[in-house]
mmCIF file of C-alpha atoms in Angstrom:
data_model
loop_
_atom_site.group_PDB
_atom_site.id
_atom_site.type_symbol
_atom_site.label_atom_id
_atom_site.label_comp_id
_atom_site.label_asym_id
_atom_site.label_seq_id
_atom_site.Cartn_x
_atom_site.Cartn_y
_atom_site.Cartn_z
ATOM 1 C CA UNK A 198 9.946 168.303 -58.828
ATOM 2 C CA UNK A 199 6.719 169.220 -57.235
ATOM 3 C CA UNK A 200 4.687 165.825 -56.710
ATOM 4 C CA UNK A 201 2.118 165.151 -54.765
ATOM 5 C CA UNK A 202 2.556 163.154 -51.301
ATOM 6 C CA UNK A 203 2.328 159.802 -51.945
ATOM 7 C CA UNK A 204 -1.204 158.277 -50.239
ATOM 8 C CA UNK A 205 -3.210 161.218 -51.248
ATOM 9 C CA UNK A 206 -6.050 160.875 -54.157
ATOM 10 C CA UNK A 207 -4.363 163.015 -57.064
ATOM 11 C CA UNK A 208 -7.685 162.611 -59.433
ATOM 12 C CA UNK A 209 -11.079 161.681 -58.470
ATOM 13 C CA UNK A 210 -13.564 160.880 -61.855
ATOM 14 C CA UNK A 211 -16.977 160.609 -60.665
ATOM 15 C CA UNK A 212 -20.244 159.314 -62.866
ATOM 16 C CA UNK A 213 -18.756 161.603 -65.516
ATOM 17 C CA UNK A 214 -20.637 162.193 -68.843
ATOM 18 C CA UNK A 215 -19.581 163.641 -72.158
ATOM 19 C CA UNK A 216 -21.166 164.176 -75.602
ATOM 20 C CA UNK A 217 -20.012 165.706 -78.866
ATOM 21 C CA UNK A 218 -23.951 166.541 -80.311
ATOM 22 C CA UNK A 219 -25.253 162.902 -80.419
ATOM 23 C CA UNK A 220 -22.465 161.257 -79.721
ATOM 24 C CA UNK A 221 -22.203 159.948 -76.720
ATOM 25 C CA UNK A 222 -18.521 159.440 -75.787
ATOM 26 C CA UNK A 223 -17.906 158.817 -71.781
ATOM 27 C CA UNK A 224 -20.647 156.764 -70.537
ATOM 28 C CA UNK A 225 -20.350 157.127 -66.349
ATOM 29 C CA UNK A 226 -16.946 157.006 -65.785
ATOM 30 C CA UNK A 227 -15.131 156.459 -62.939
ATOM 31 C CA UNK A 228 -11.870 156.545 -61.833
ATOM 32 C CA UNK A 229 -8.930 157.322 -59.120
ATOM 33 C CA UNK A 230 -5.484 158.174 -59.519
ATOM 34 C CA UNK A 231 -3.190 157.900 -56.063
ATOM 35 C CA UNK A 232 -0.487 160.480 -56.020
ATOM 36 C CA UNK A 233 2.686 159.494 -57.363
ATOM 37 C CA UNK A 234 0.876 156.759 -59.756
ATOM 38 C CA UNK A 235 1.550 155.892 -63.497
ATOM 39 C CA UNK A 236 -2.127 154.937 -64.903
ATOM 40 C CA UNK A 237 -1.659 153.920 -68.617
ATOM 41 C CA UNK A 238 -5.152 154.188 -70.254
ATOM 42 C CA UNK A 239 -5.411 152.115 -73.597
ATOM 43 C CA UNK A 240 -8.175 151.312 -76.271
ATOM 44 C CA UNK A 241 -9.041 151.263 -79.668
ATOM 45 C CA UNK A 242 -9.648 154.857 -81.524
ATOM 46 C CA UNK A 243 -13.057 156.389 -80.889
ATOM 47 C CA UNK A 244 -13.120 154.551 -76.935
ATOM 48 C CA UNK A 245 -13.002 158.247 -75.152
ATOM 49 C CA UNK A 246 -9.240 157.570 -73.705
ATOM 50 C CA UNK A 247 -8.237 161.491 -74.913
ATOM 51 C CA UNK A 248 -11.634 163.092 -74.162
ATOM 52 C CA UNK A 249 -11.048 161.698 -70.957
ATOM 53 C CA UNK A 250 -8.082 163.098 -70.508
ATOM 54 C CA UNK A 251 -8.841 166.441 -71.471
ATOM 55 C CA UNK A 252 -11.711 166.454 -69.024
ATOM 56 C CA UNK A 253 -8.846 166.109 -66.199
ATOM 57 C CA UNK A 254 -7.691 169.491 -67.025
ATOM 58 C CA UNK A 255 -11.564 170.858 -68.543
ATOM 59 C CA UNK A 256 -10.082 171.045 -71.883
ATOM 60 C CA UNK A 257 -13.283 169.360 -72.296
ATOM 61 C CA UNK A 258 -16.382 170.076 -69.970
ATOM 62 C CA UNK A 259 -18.226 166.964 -68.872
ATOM 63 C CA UNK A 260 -21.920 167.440 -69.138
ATOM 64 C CA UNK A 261 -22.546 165.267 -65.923
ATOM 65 C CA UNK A 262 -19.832 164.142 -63.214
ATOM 66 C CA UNK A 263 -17.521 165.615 -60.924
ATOM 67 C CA UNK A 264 -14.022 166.128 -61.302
ATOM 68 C CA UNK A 265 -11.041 166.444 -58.163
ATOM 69 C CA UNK A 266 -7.527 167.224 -58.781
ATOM 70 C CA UNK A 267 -5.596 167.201 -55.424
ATOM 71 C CA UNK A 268 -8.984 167.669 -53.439
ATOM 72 C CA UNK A 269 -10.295 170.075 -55.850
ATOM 73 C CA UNK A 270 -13.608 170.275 -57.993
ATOM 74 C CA UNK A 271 -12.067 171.242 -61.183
ATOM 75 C CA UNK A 272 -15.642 170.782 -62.327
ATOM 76 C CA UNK A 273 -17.090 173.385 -59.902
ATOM 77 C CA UNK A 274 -18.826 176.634 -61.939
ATOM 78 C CA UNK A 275 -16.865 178.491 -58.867
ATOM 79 C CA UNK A 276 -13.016 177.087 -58.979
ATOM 80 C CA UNK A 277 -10.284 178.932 -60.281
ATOM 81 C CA UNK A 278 -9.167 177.235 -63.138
ATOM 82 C CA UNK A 279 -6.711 179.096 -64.648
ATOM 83 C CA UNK A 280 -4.646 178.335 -60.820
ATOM 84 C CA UNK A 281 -5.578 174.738 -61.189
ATOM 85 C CA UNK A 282 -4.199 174.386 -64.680
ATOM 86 C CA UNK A 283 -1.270 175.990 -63.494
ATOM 87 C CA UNK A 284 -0.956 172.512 -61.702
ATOM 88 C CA UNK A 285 -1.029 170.334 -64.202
ATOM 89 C CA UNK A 286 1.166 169.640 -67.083
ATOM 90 C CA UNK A 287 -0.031 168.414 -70.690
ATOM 91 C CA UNK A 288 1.601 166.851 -73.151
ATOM 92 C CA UNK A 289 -0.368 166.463 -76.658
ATOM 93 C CA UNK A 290 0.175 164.377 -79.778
ATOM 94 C CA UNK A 291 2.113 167.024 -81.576
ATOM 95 C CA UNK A 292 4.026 169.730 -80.153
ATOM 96 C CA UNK A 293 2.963 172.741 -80.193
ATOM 97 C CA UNK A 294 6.232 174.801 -80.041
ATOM 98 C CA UNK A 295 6.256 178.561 -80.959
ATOM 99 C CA UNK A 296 8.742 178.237 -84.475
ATOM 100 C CA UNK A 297 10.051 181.436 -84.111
ATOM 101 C CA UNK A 298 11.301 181.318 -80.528
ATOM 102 C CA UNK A 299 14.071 179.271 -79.143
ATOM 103 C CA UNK A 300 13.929 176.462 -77.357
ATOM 104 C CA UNK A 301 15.129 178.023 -74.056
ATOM 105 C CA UNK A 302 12.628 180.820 -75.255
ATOM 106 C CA UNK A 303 9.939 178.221 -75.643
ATOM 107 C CA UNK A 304 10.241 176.908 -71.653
ATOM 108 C CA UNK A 305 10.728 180.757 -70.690
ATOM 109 C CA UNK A 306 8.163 182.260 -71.716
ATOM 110 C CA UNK A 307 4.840 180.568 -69.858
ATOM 111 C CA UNK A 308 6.680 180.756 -66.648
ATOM 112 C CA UNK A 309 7.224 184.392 -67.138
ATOM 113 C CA UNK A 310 3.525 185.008 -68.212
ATOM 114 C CA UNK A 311 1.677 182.661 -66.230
ATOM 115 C CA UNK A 312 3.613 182.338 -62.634
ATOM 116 C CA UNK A 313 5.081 185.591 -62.889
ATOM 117 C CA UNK A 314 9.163 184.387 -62.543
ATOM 118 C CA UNK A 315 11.763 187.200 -63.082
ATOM 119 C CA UNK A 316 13.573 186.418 -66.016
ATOM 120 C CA UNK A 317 16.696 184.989 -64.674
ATOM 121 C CA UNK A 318 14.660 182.382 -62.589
ATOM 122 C CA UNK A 319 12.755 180.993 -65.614
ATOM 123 C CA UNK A 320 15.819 180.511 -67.431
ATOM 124 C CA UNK A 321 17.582 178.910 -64.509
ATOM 125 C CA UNK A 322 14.388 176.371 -64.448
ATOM 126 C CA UNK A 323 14.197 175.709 -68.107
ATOM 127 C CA UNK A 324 18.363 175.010 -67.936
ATOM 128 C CA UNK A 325 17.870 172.440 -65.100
ATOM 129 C CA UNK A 326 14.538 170.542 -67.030
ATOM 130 C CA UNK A 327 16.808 170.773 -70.719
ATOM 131 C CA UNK A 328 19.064 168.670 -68.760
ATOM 132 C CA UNK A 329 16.024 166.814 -67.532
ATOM 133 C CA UNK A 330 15.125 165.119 -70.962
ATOM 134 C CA UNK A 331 18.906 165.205 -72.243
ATOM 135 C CA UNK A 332 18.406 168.751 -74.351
ATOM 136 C CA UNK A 333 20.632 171.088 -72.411
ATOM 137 C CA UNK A 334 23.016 171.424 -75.956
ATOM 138 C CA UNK A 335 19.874 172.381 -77.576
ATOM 139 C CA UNK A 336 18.735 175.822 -75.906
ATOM 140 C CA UNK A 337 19.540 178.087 -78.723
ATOM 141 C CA UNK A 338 17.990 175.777 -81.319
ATOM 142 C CA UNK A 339 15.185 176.738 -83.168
ATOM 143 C CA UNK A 340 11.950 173.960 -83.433
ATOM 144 C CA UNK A 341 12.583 173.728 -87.037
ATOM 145 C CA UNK A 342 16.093 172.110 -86.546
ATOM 146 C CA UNK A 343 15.016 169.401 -83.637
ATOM 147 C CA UNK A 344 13.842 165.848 -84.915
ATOM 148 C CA UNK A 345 10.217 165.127 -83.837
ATOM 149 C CA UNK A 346 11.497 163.662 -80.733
ATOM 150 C CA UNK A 347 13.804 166.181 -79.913
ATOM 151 C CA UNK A 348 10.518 168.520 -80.461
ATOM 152 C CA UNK A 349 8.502 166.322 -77.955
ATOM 153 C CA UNK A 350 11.240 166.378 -75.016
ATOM 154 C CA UNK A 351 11.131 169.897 -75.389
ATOM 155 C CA UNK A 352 7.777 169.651 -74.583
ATOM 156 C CA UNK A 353 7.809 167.908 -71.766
ATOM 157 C CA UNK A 354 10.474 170.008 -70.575
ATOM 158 C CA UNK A 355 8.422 173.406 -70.462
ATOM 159 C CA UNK A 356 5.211 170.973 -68.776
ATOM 160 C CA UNK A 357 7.722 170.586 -66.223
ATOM 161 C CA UNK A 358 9.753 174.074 -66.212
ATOM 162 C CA UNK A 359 5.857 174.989 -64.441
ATOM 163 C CA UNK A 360 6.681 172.642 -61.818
ATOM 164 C CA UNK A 361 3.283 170.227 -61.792
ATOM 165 C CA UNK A 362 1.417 167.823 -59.332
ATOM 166 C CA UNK A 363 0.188 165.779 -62.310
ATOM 167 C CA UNK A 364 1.692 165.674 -65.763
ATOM 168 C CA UNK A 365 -1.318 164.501 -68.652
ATOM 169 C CA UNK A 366 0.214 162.585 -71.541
ATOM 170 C CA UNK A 367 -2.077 162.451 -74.883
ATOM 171 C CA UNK A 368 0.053 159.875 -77.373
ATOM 172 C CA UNK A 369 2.879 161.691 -76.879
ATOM 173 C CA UNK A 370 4.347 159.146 -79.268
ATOM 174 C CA UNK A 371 2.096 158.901 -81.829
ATOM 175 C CA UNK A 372 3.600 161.453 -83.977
ATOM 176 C CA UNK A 373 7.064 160.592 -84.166
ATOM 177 C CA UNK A 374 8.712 158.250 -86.783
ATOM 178 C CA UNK A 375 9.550 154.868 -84.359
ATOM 179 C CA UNK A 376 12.983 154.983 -83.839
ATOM 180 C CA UNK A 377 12.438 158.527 -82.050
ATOM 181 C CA UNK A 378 10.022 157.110 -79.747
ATOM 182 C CA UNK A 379 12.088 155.673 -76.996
ATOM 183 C CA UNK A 380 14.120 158.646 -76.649
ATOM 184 C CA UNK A 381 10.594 159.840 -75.497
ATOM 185 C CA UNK A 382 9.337 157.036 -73.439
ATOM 186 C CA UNK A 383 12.839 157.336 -71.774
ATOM 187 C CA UNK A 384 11.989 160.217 -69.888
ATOM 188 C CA UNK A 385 8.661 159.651 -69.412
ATOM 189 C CA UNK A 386 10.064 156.442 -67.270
ATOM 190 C CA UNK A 387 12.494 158.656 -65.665
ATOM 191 C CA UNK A 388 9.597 161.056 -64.626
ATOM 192 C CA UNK A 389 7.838 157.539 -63.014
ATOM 193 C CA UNK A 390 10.902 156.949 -60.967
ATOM 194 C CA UNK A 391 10.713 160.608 -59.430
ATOM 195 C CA UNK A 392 7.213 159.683 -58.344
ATOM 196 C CA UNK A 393 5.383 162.109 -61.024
ATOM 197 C CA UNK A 394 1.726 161.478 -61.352
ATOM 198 C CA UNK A 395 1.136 160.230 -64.064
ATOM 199 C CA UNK A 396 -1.947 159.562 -66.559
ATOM 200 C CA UNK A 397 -1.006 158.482 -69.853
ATOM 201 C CA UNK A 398 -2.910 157.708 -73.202
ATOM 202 C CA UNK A 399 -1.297 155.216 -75.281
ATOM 203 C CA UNK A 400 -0.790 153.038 -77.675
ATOM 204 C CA UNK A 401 2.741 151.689 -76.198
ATOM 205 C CA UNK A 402 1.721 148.587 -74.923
ATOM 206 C CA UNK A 403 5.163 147.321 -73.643
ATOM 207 C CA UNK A 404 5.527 150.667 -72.163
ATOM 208 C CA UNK A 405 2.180 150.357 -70.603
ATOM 209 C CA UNK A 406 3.161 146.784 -68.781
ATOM 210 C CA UNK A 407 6.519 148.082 -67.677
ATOM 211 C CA UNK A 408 5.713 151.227 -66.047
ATOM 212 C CA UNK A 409 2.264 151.708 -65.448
ATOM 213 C CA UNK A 410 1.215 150.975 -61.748
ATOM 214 C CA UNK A 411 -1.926 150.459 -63.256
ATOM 215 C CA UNK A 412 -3.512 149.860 -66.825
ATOM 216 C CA UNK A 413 -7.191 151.460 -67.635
ATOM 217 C CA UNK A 414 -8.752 149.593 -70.982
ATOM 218 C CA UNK A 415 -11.399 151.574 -72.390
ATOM 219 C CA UNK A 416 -13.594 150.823 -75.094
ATOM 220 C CA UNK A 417 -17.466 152.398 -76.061
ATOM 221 C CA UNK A 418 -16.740 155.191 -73.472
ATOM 222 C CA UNK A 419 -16.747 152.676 -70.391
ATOM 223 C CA UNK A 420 -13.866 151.548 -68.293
ATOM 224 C CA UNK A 421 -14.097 147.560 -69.549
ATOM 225 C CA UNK A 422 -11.215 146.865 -67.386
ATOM 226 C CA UNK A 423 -8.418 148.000 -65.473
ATOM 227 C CA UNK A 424 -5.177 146.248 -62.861
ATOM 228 C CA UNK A 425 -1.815 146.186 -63.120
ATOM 229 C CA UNK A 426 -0.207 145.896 -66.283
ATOM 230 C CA UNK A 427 1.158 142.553 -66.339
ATOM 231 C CA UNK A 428 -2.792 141.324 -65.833
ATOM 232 C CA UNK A 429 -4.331 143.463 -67.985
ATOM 233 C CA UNK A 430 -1.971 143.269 -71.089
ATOM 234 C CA UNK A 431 -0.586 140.124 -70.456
ATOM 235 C CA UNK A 432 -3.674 138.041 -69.284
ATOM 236 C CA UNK A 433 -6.765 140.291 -69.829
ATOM 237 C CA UNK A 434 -9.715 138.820 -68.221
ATOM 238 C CA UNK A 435 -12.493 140.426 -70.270
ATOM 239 C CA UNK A 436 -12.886 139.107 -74.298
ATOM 240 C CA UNK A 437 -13.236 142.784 -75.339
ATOM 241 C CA UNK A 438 -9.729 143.091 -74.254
ATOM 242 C CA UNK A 439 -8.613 140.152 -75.434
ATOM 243 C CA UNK A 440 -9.528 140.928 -78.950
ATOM 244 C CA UNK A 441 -7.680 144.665 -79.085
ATOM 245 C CA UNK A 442 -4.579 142.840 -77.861
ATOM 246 C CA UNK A 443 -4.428 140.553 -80.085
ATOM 247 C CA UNK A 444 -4.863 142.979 -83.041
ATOM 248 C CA UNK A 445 -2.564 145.369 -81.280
ATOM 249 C CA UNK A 446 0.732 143.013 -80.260
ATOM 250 C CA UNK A 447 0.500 141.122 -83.511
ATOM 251 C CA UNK A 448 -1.138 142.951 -86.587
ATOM 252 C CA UNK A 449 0.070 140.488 -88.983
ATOM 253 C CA UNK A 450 -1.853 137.794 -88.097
ATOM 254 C CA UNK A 451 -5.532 139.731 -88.218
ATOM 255 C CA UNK A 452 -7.113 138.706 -91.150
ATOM 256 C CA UNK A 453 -9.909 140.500 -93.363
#
């Protein structure tokens, strides 16, 4: 894996801004990531966790606020960012697999066209991350005949067949039926014990608490709070957190 030395700043957020037309959706935010740190980032829908996220990578542009990956204004008019995206990894809510290639073909193919690897070298690396997420019997299946899970791993596999500093997350469960999920959130915790840096938006609040080194709660497009897990999901100090919890952990007992 390529990490990150631990005790550098992986991600610097500064005073960052973004609006869809009126809608004001990050409000100022800021926010570091250490290399080789898990930070789960939670909320209700419509807080600005994913547009967040995609402003790590400038999937979305921020109108104000700067932006450092590993030391580097993503944000900058002037940065490469095709060779900065080439450092991060991104996992979204579905999967976005090619149908009609395999799955070895799947992890093959961006390493050929984006870092330029000879053939035989991007199949070695997509064998060894298969193996990775538990998929190597899998490399001549088709998308079509993997469960959603199955789907998802592959996904993570070609983020990591590119060999990133960070990996982004985007509730990478939230489209799989739940007894595929912890196939899922079992490599994403093996991917925390290699030291990958990590930023993750969830909804898996007991996966938040046991492997995030730190949990970000955001609500309204502010940072409301934000410690380790254990504090912020299992004795949140602000009301506003207090109240998604409760709705969160136990549904059944929110009444109309």
């Amino acid at each position: 894996m390529s990490g990150a030395s631990k005790g550098k700043t992986a991600v610097e957020i500064r005073g960052v801004h973004k609006s869809f037309g009126a809608l004001h959706v990050l409000k100022g935010i800021d926010l570091t990531i250490d290399a080789g740190e898990v930070v789960c980032v939670i909320g209700p829908s419509g807080s600005g966790k994913s547009t967040l996220l995609r402003c790590v990578n400038l999937l979305e542009e921020p109108e104000e606020g700067h932006i450092f990956v590993n030391g580097v204004e993503i944000t900058d008019p002037d940065v490469d960012l095709d060779a900065q995206r080439r450092k991060i990894g991104m996992v979204f809510q579905q999967f976005n697999l090619f149908p009609h290639l395999t799955v070895t073909e799947n992890l093959t193919l961006p390493q050929r066209r984006v870092l330029g690897r000879a053939p035989e070298e991007a199949a070695r690396v997509a064998e060894e991350n298969l193996k990775r997420v538990g998929l190597a019997q899998k490399a001549s299946a088709y998308p079509a005949q993997l469960s959603g899970g199955q789907q998802q791993r592959v996904a993570i596999a070609r983020a990591l067949a590119m060999h990133p500093e960070l990996m982004l997350f985007d509730e990478p469960t939230s489209a799989l039926d739940p007894e595929l999920v912890g196939d899922v959130l079992a490599v994403m915790r093996m991917l925390a014990r290699e030291g990958m840096t990590m930023m993750v938006v969830t909804h898996e609040m007991s996966f938040a608490r046991e492997v995030a080194d730190r949990v970000v709660f955001m609500d309204g497009g502010v940072i409301v709070e934000q410690g380790p897990g254990a504090q912020v999901i299992g004795n949140p100090s602000h009301e506003r957190t207090r109240t998604f919890l409760s709705r969160v952990l136990d549904p059944a007992a929110v009444s109309l």
